[in-house]
Short mmCIF file of N, CA and C in Angstrom, two decimals:
data_model
loop_
_atom_site.label_atom_id
_atom_site.label_comp_id
_atom_site.label_asym_id
_atom_site.label_seq_id
_atom_site.Cartn_x
_atom_site.Cartn_y
_atom_site.Cartn_z
N UNK A 854 -189.85 8.11 96.18
CA UNK A 854 -190.12 8.62 94.86
C UNK A 854 -189.39 9.94 94.64
N UNK A 855 -189.39 10.80 95.66
CA UNK A 855 -188.77 12.12 95.51
C UNK A 855 -187.29 12.01 95.20
N UNK A 856 -186.59 11.14 95.92
CA UNK A 856 -185.15 11.01 95.70
C UNK A 856 -184.86 10.48 94.30
N UNK A 857 -185.61 9.49 93.86
CA UNK A 857 -185.39 8.92 92.53
C UNK A 857 -185.69 9.95 91.44
N UNK A 858 -186.77 10.68 91.61
CA UNK A 858 -187.12 11.71 90.63
C UNK A 858 -186.09 12.83 90.61
N UNK A 859 -185.65 13.27 91.78
CA UNK A 859 -184.66 14.35 91.83
C UNK A 859 -183.34 13.89 91.22
N UNK A 860 -182.89 12.71 91.58
CA UNK A 860 -181.64 12.20 91.00
C UNK A 860 -181.75 12.09 89.49
N UNK A 861 -182.88 11.63 89.00
CA UNK A 861 -183.09 11.49 87.55
C UNK A 861 -183.05 12.85 86.85
N UNK A 862 -183.82 13.80 87.34
CA UNK A 862 -183.89 15.10 86.69
C UNK A 862 -182.60 15.91 86.87
N UNK A 863 -181.93 15.75 87.98
CA UNK A 863 -180.71 16.52 88.26
C UNK A 863 -179.53 16.03 87.44
N UNK A 864 -179.54 14.76 87.07
CA UNK A 864 -178.46 14.18 86.26
C UNK A 864 -177.08 14.56 86.80
N UNK A 865 -176.93 14.43 88.11
CA UNK A 865 -175.63 14.70 88.73
C UNK A 865 -175.41 16.13 89.19
N UNK A 866 -176.33 17.03 88.91
CA UNK A 866 -176.15 18.44 89.28
C UNK A 866 -176.29 18.68 90.78
N UNK A 867 -176.99 17.80 91.48
CA UNK A 867 -177.11 17.89 92.94
C UNK A 867 -176.93 16.49 93.52
N UNK A 868 -176.50 16.44 94.78
CA UNK A 868 -176.37 15.16 95.47
C UNK A 868 -177.69 14.88 96.18
N UNK A 869 -178.18 13.67 96.03
CA UNK A 869 -179.49 13.29 96.56
C UNK A 869 -179.33 12.14 97.55
N UNK A 870 -179.98 12.25 98.68
CA UNK A 870 -180.03 11.16 99.66
C UNK A 870 -181.47 11.01 100.11
N UNK A 871 -181.84 9.81 100.49
CA UNK A 871 -183.20 9.56 100.92
C UNK A 871 -183.19 8.72 102.18
N UNK A 872 -184.04 9.08 103.12
CA UNK A 872 -184.18 8.32 104.36
C UNK A 872 -185.50 8.69 105.01
N UNK A 873 -185.92 7.89 105.95
CA UNK A 873 -187.18 8.16 106.62
C UNK A 873 -187.06 8.02 108.12
N UNK A 874 -187.94 8.69 108.85
CA UNK A 874 -187.92 8.60 110.30
C UNK A 874 -188.45 7.26 110.78
N UNK A 875 -189.32 6.64 110.01
CA UNK A 875 -189.84 5.31 110.33
C UNK A 875 -189.99 4.53 109.02
N UNK A 876 -188.86 4.16 108.39
CA UNK A 876 -188.94 3.53 107.07
C UNK A 876 -189.57 2.14 107.12
N UNK A 877 -190.24 1.80 106.04
CA UNK A 877 -190.81 0.46 105.88
C UNK A 877 -189.67 -0.53 105.64
N UNK A 878 -189.98 -1.80 105.63
CA UNK A 878 -188.97 -2.82 105.37
C UNK A 878 -188.61 -2.90 103.89
N UNK A 879 -189.59 -2.58 103.02
CA UNK A 879 -189.37 -2.66 101.58
C UNK A 879 -190.07 -1.50 100.90
N UNK A 880 -189.69 -1.26 99.65
CA UNK A 880 -190.36 -0.24 98.85
C UNK A 880 -191.75 -0.75 98.49
N UNK A 881 -192.73 0.12 98.61
CA UNK A 881 -194.11 -0.19 98.27
C UNK A 881 -194.17 -0.70 96.82
N UNK A 882 -194.75 -1.88 96.57
CA UNK A 882 -194.82 -2.42 95.21
C UNK A 882 -195.53 -1.49 94.22
N UNK A 883 -196.57 -0.79 94.65
CA UNK A 883 -197.26 0.14 93.75
C UNK A 883 -196.35 1.31 93.39
N UNK A 884 -195.56 1.77 94.33
CA UNK A 884 -194.59 2.84 94.06
C UNK A 884 -193.56 2.35 93.05
N UNK A 885 -193.04 1.16 93.27
CA UNK A 885 -192.06 0.60 92.32
C UNK A 885 -192.65 0.55 90.92
N UNK A 886 -193.90 0.12 90.83
CA UNK A 886 -194.52 -0.03 89.51
C UNK A 886 -194.77 1.30 88.82
N UNK A 887 -195.29 2.30 89.54
CA UNK A 887 -195.56 3.58 88.88
C UNK A 887 -194.26 4.30 88.51
N UNK A 888 -193.20 4.04 89.25
CA UNK A 888 -191.91 4.63 88.89
C UNK A 888 -191.34 3.90 87.66
N UNK A 889 -191.52 2.59 87.59
CA UNK A 889 -191.08 1.83 86.41
C UNK A 889 -191.81 2.30 85.16
N UNK A 890 -193.07 2.72 85.31
CA UNK A 890 -193.84 3.22 84.17
C UNK A 890 -193.17 4.42 83.51
N UNK A 891 -192.41 5.19 84.28
CA UNK A 891 -191.71 6.36 83.72
C UNK A 891 -190.21 6.11 83.57
N UNK A 892 -189.83 4.84 83.60
CA UNK A 892 -188.46 4.46 83.33
C UNK A 892 -187.50 4.52 84.51
N UNK A 893 -188.01 4.59 85.73
CA UNK A 893 -187.14 4.63 86.91
C UNK A 893 -187.26 3.32 87.68
N UNK A 894 -186.14 2.61 87.77
CA UNK A 894 -186.10 1.29 88.41
C UNK A 894 -185.73 1.43 89.88
N UNK A 895 -186.65 1.09 90.77
CA UNK A 895 -186.39 1.15 92.21
C UNK A 895 -186.10 -0.23 92.80
N UNK A 896 -185.90 -1.23 91.97
CA UNK A 896 -185.76 -2.60 92.46
C UNK A 896 -184.53 -2.78 93.36
N UNK A 897 -183.52 -1.96 93.22
CA UNK A 897 -182.32 -2.08 94.06
C UNK A 897 -182.35 -1.16 95.28
N UNK A 898 -183.39 -0.36 95.38
CA UNK A 898 -183.50 0.59 96.50
C UNK A 898 -184.07 -0.10 97.74
N UNK A 899 -183.59 0.34 98.89
CA UNK A 899 -184.12 -0.16 100.16
C UNK A 899 -184.37 1.05 101.07
N UNK A 900 -185.45 1.02 101.82
CA UNK A 900 -185.70 2.12 102.76
C UNK A 900 -184.58 2.21 103.79
N UNK A 901 -184.21 3.42 104.14
CA UNK A 901 -183.13 3.66 105.10
C UNK A 901 -183.64 4.55 106.24
N UNK A 902 -183.07 4.36 107.41
CA UNK A 902 -183.41 5.17 108.58
C UNK A 902 -182.69 6.51 108.48
N UNK A 903 -183.40 7.58 108.77
CA UNK A 903 -182.84 8.93 108.75
C UNK A 903 -181.83 9.08 109.87
N UNK A 904 -180.66 9.60 109.55
CA UNK A 904 -179.63 9.82 110.57
C UNK A 904 -179.41 11.31 110.76
N UNK A 905 -178.97 11.65 111.94
CA UNK A 905 -178.64 13.04 112.25
C UNK A 905 -177.54 13.52 111.31
N UNK A 906 -176.57 12.66 111.01
CA UNK A 906 -175.47 13.04 110.12
C UNK A 906 -175.97 13.41 108.73
N UNK A 907 -176.95 12.68 108.23
CA UNK A 907 -177.49 12.98 106.90
C UNK A 907 -178.15 14.35 106.87
N UNK A 908 -178.90 14.68 107.90
CA UNK A 908 -179.55 15.99 107.97
C UNK A 908 -178.50 17.08 108.11
N UNK A 909 -177.52 16.83 108.94
CA UNK A 909 -176.46 17.82 109.16
C UNK A 909 -175.69 18.12 107.88
N UNK A 910 -175.52 17.12 107.02
CA UNK A 910 -174.75 17.28 105.78
C UNK A 910 -175.56 17.93 104.65
N UNK A 911 -176.87 18.00 104.81
CA UNK A 911 -177.74 18.48 103.73
C UNK A 911 -177.82 20.00 103.68
N UNK A 912 -178.01 20.52 102.48
CA UNK A 912 -178.31 21.93 102.29
C UNK A 912 -179.81 22.18 102.39
N UNK A 913 -180.58 21.25 101.83
CA UNK A 913 -182.04 21.33 101.86
C UNK A 913 -182.56 19.99 102.37
N UNK A 914 -183.46 20.05 103.34
CA UNK A 914 -184.07 18.84 103.90
C UNK A 914 -185.56 18.89 103.58
N UNK A 915 -186.01 17.87 102.86
CA UNK A 915 -187.43 17.78 102.53
C UNK A 915 -188.04 16.75 103.45
N UNK A 916 -189.03 17.18 104.21
CA UNK A 916 -189.74 16.26 105.09
C UNK A 916 -191.13 16.02 104.53
N UNK A 917 -191.68 14.89 104.90
CA UNK A 917 -193.02 14.53 104.43
C UNK A 917 -193.82 14.04 105.62
N UNK A 918 -194.04 14.96 106.55
CA UNK A 918 -194.88 14.64 107.69
C UNK A 918 -194.19 13.92 108.83
N UNK A 919 -192.88 14.08 109.00
CA UNK A 919 -192.22 13.36 110.08
C UNK A 919 -192.31 14.10 111.42
N UNK A 920 -192.73 15.34 111.41
CA UNK A 920 -192.94 16.09 112.65
C UNK A 920 -191.71 16.13 113.54
N UNK A 921 -191.89 15.83 114.81
CA UNK A 921 -190.81 15.89 115.79
C UNK A 921 -189.77 14.78 115.62
N UNK A 922 -190.05 13.77 114.78
CA UNK A 922 -189.12 12.67 114.59
C UNK A 922 -187.91 13.07 113.76
N UNK A 923 -187.99 14.17 113.02
CA UNK A 923 -186.88 14.61 112.17
C UNK A 923 -185.98 15.56 112.95
N UNK A 924 -184.66 15.33 112.88
CA UNK A 924 -183.75 16.26 113.54
C UNK A 924 -183.77 17.62 112.86
N UNK A 925 -183.68 18.67 113.65
CA UNK A 925 -183.71 20.03 113.14
C UNK A 925 -182.43 20.74 113.55
N UNK A 926 -181.78 21.35 112.57
CA UNK A 926 -180.55 22.11 112.83
C UNK A 926 -180.75 23.54 112.39
N UNK A 927 -180.37 24.49 113.22
CA UNK A 927 -180.48 25.90 112.83
C UNK A 927 -179.68 26.16 111.55
N UNK A 928 -180.22 26.99 110.70
CA UNK A 928 -179.53 27.37 109.48
C UNK A 928 -179.80 26.45 108.29
N UNK A 929 -180.43 25.31 108.53
CA UNK A 929 -180.79 24.41 107.42
C UNK A 929 -182.10 24.87 106.81
N UNK A 930 -182.24 24.63 105.55
CA UNK A 930 -183.50 24.93 104.87
C UNK A 930 -184.37 23.69 104.88
N UNK A 931 -185.57 23.82 105.42
CA UNK A 931 -186.51 22.70 105.51
C UNK A 931 -187.73 23.00 104.66
N UNK A 932 -188.16 22.00 103.91
CA UNK A 932 -189.40 22.06 103.16
C UNK A 932 -190.25 20.88 103.62
N UNK A 933 -191.46 21.13 104.09
CA UNK A 933 -192.34 20.04 104.48
C UNK A 933 -193.40 19.88 103.39
N UNK A 934 -193.29 18.81 102.67
CA UNK A 934 -194.22 18.52 101.60
C UNK A 934 -195.35 17.65 102.15
N UNK A 935 -196.54 18.21 102.23
CA UNK A 935 -197.70 17.44 102.67
C UNK A 935 -198.22 16.64 101.48
N UNK A 936 -198.06 15.34 101.58
CA UNK A 936 -198.44 14.44 100.50
C UNK A 936 -199.30 13.30 101.03
N UNK A 937 -200.11 12.75 100.17
CA UNK A 937 -200.87 11.56 100.53
C UNK A 937 -199.91 10.39 100.62
N UNK A 938 -200.04 9.60 101.67
CA UNK A 938 -199.20 8.41 101.84
C UNK A 938 -199.67 7.34 100.85
N UNK A 939 -198.74 6.80 100.04
CA UNK A 939 -199.15 5.78 99.06
C UNK A 939 -199.39 4.40 99.67
N UNK A 940 -199.10 4.22 100.96
CA UNK A 940 -199.26 2.91 101.59
C UNK A 940 -200.68 2.39 101.42
N UNK A 941 -200.78 1.17 100.95
CA UNK A 941 -202.07 0.52 100.80
C UNK A 941 -202.90 0.98 99.61
N UNK A 942 -202.35 1.84 98.79
CA UNK A 942 -203.09 2.38 97.64
C UNK A 942 -202.70 1.64 96.36
N UNK A 943 -203.62 1.62 95.42
CA UNK A 943 -203.38 0.98 94.13
C UNK A 943 -202.71 1.94 93.16
N UNK A 944 -202.40 1.44 91.98
CA UNK A 944 -201.69 2.22 90.97
C UNK A 944 -202.41 3.51 90.60
N UNK A 945 -203.73 3.43 90.44
CA UNK A 945 -204.49 4.62 90.04
C UNK A 945 -204.39 5.74 91.09
N UNK A 946 -204.23 5.37 92.35
CA UNK A 946 -204.10 6.38 93.42
C UNK A 946 -202.65 6.83 93.62
N UNK A 947 -201.70 5.98 93.26
CA UNK A 947 -200.29 6.32 93.46
C UNK A 947 -199.76 7.20 92.32
N UNK A 948 -200.28 7.04 91.13
CA UNK A 948 -199.80 7.87 90.00
C UNK A 948 -199.93 9.37 90.27
N UNK A 949 -201.07 9.86 90.77
CA UNK A 949 -201.16 11.30 91.05
C UNK A 949 -200.19 11.76 92.15
N UNK A 950 -199.89 10.89 93.10
CA UNK A 950 -198.90 11.22 94.14
C UNK A 950 -197.53 11.37 93.49
N UNK A 951 -197.19 10.41 92.62
CA UNK A 951 -195.93 10.48 91.89
C UNK A 951 -195.85 11.78 91.08
N UNK A 952 -196.91 12.12 90.39
CA UNK A 952 -196.91 13.30 89.54
C UNK A 952 -196.80 14.58 90.36
N UNK A 953 -197.43 14.60 91.52
CA UNK A 953 -197.31 15.75 92.43
C UNK A 953 -195.87 15.91 92.90
N UNK A 954 -195.26 14.80 93.32
CA UNK A 954 -193.87 14.84 93.76
C UNK A 954 -192.97 15.28 92.61
N UNK A 955 -193.23 14.78 91.42
CA UNK A 955 -192.42 15.14 90.26
C UNK A 955 -192.46 16.65 90.01
N UNK A 956 -193.63 17.24 90.08
CA UNK A 956 -193.75 18.69 89.87
C UNK A 956 -192.99 19.46 90.95
N UNK A 957 -193.07 19.02 92.19
CA UNK A 957 -192.35 19.69 93.28
C UNK A 957 -190.84 19.56 93.11
N UNK A 958 -190.41 18.36 92.71
CA UNK A 958 -188.98 18.11 92.49
C UNK A 958 -188.44 18.99 91.37
N UNK A 959 -189.17 19.09 90.28
CA UNK A 959 -188.72 19.91 89.15
C UNK A 959 -188.62 21.39 89.55
N UNK A 960 -189.58 21.88 90.33
CA UNK A 960 -189.54 23.27 90.79
C UNK A 960 -188.35 23.49 91.71
N UNK A 961 -188.11 22.56 92.62
CA UNK A 961 -186.97 22.69 93.53
C UNK A 961 -185.66 22.64 92.76
N UNK A 962 -185.55 21.73 91.82
CA UNK A 962 -184.33 21.61 91.03
C UNK A 962 -184.07 22.89 90.24
N UNK A 963 -185.10 23.47 89.66
CA UNK A 963 -184.94 24.72 88.91
C UNK A 963 -184.42 25.81 89.84
N UNK A 964 -184.91 25.85 91.05
CA UNK A 964 -184.46 26.85 92.02
C UNK A 964 -183.02 26.59 92.46
N UNK A 965 -182.68 25.34 92.70
CA UNK A 965 -181.34 24.98 93.18
C UNK A 965 -180.25 25.17 92.13
N UNK A 966 -180.62 25.04 90.86
CA UNK A 966 -179.61 25.09 89.81
C UNK A 966 -179.56 26.43 89.10
N UNK A 967 -180.35 27.40 89.55
CA UNK A 967 -180.28 28.75 88.97
C UNK A 967 -178.95 29.36 89.37
N UNK A 968 -178.27 29.96 88.43
CA UNK A 968 -176.96 30.55 88.74
C UNK A 968 -177.09 32.05 88.81
#
């Protein structure tokens, strides 16, 4: 959700990549649906495994509870967003997670694009 929201709000102003330390096989159907409710189509997205190269290339790395599974490089900026896992949750429970991520993404984007 974070990558889709950031890419949407940034409209090309920042490069966005998404990966996980232990990605699922498919995008959570409830996540797909709550994102579709706000006009973001995740039907072509697939979970990807986090690579050391991706972290090394990033300016800002946002983690969501991956702990020691995420590679750490000196000099990189890391943000650990503690969020409720949407796995196994229904739409009513996933919407507030989406909205929380959206608020965090907008704040980060405002900070990243300040000149």
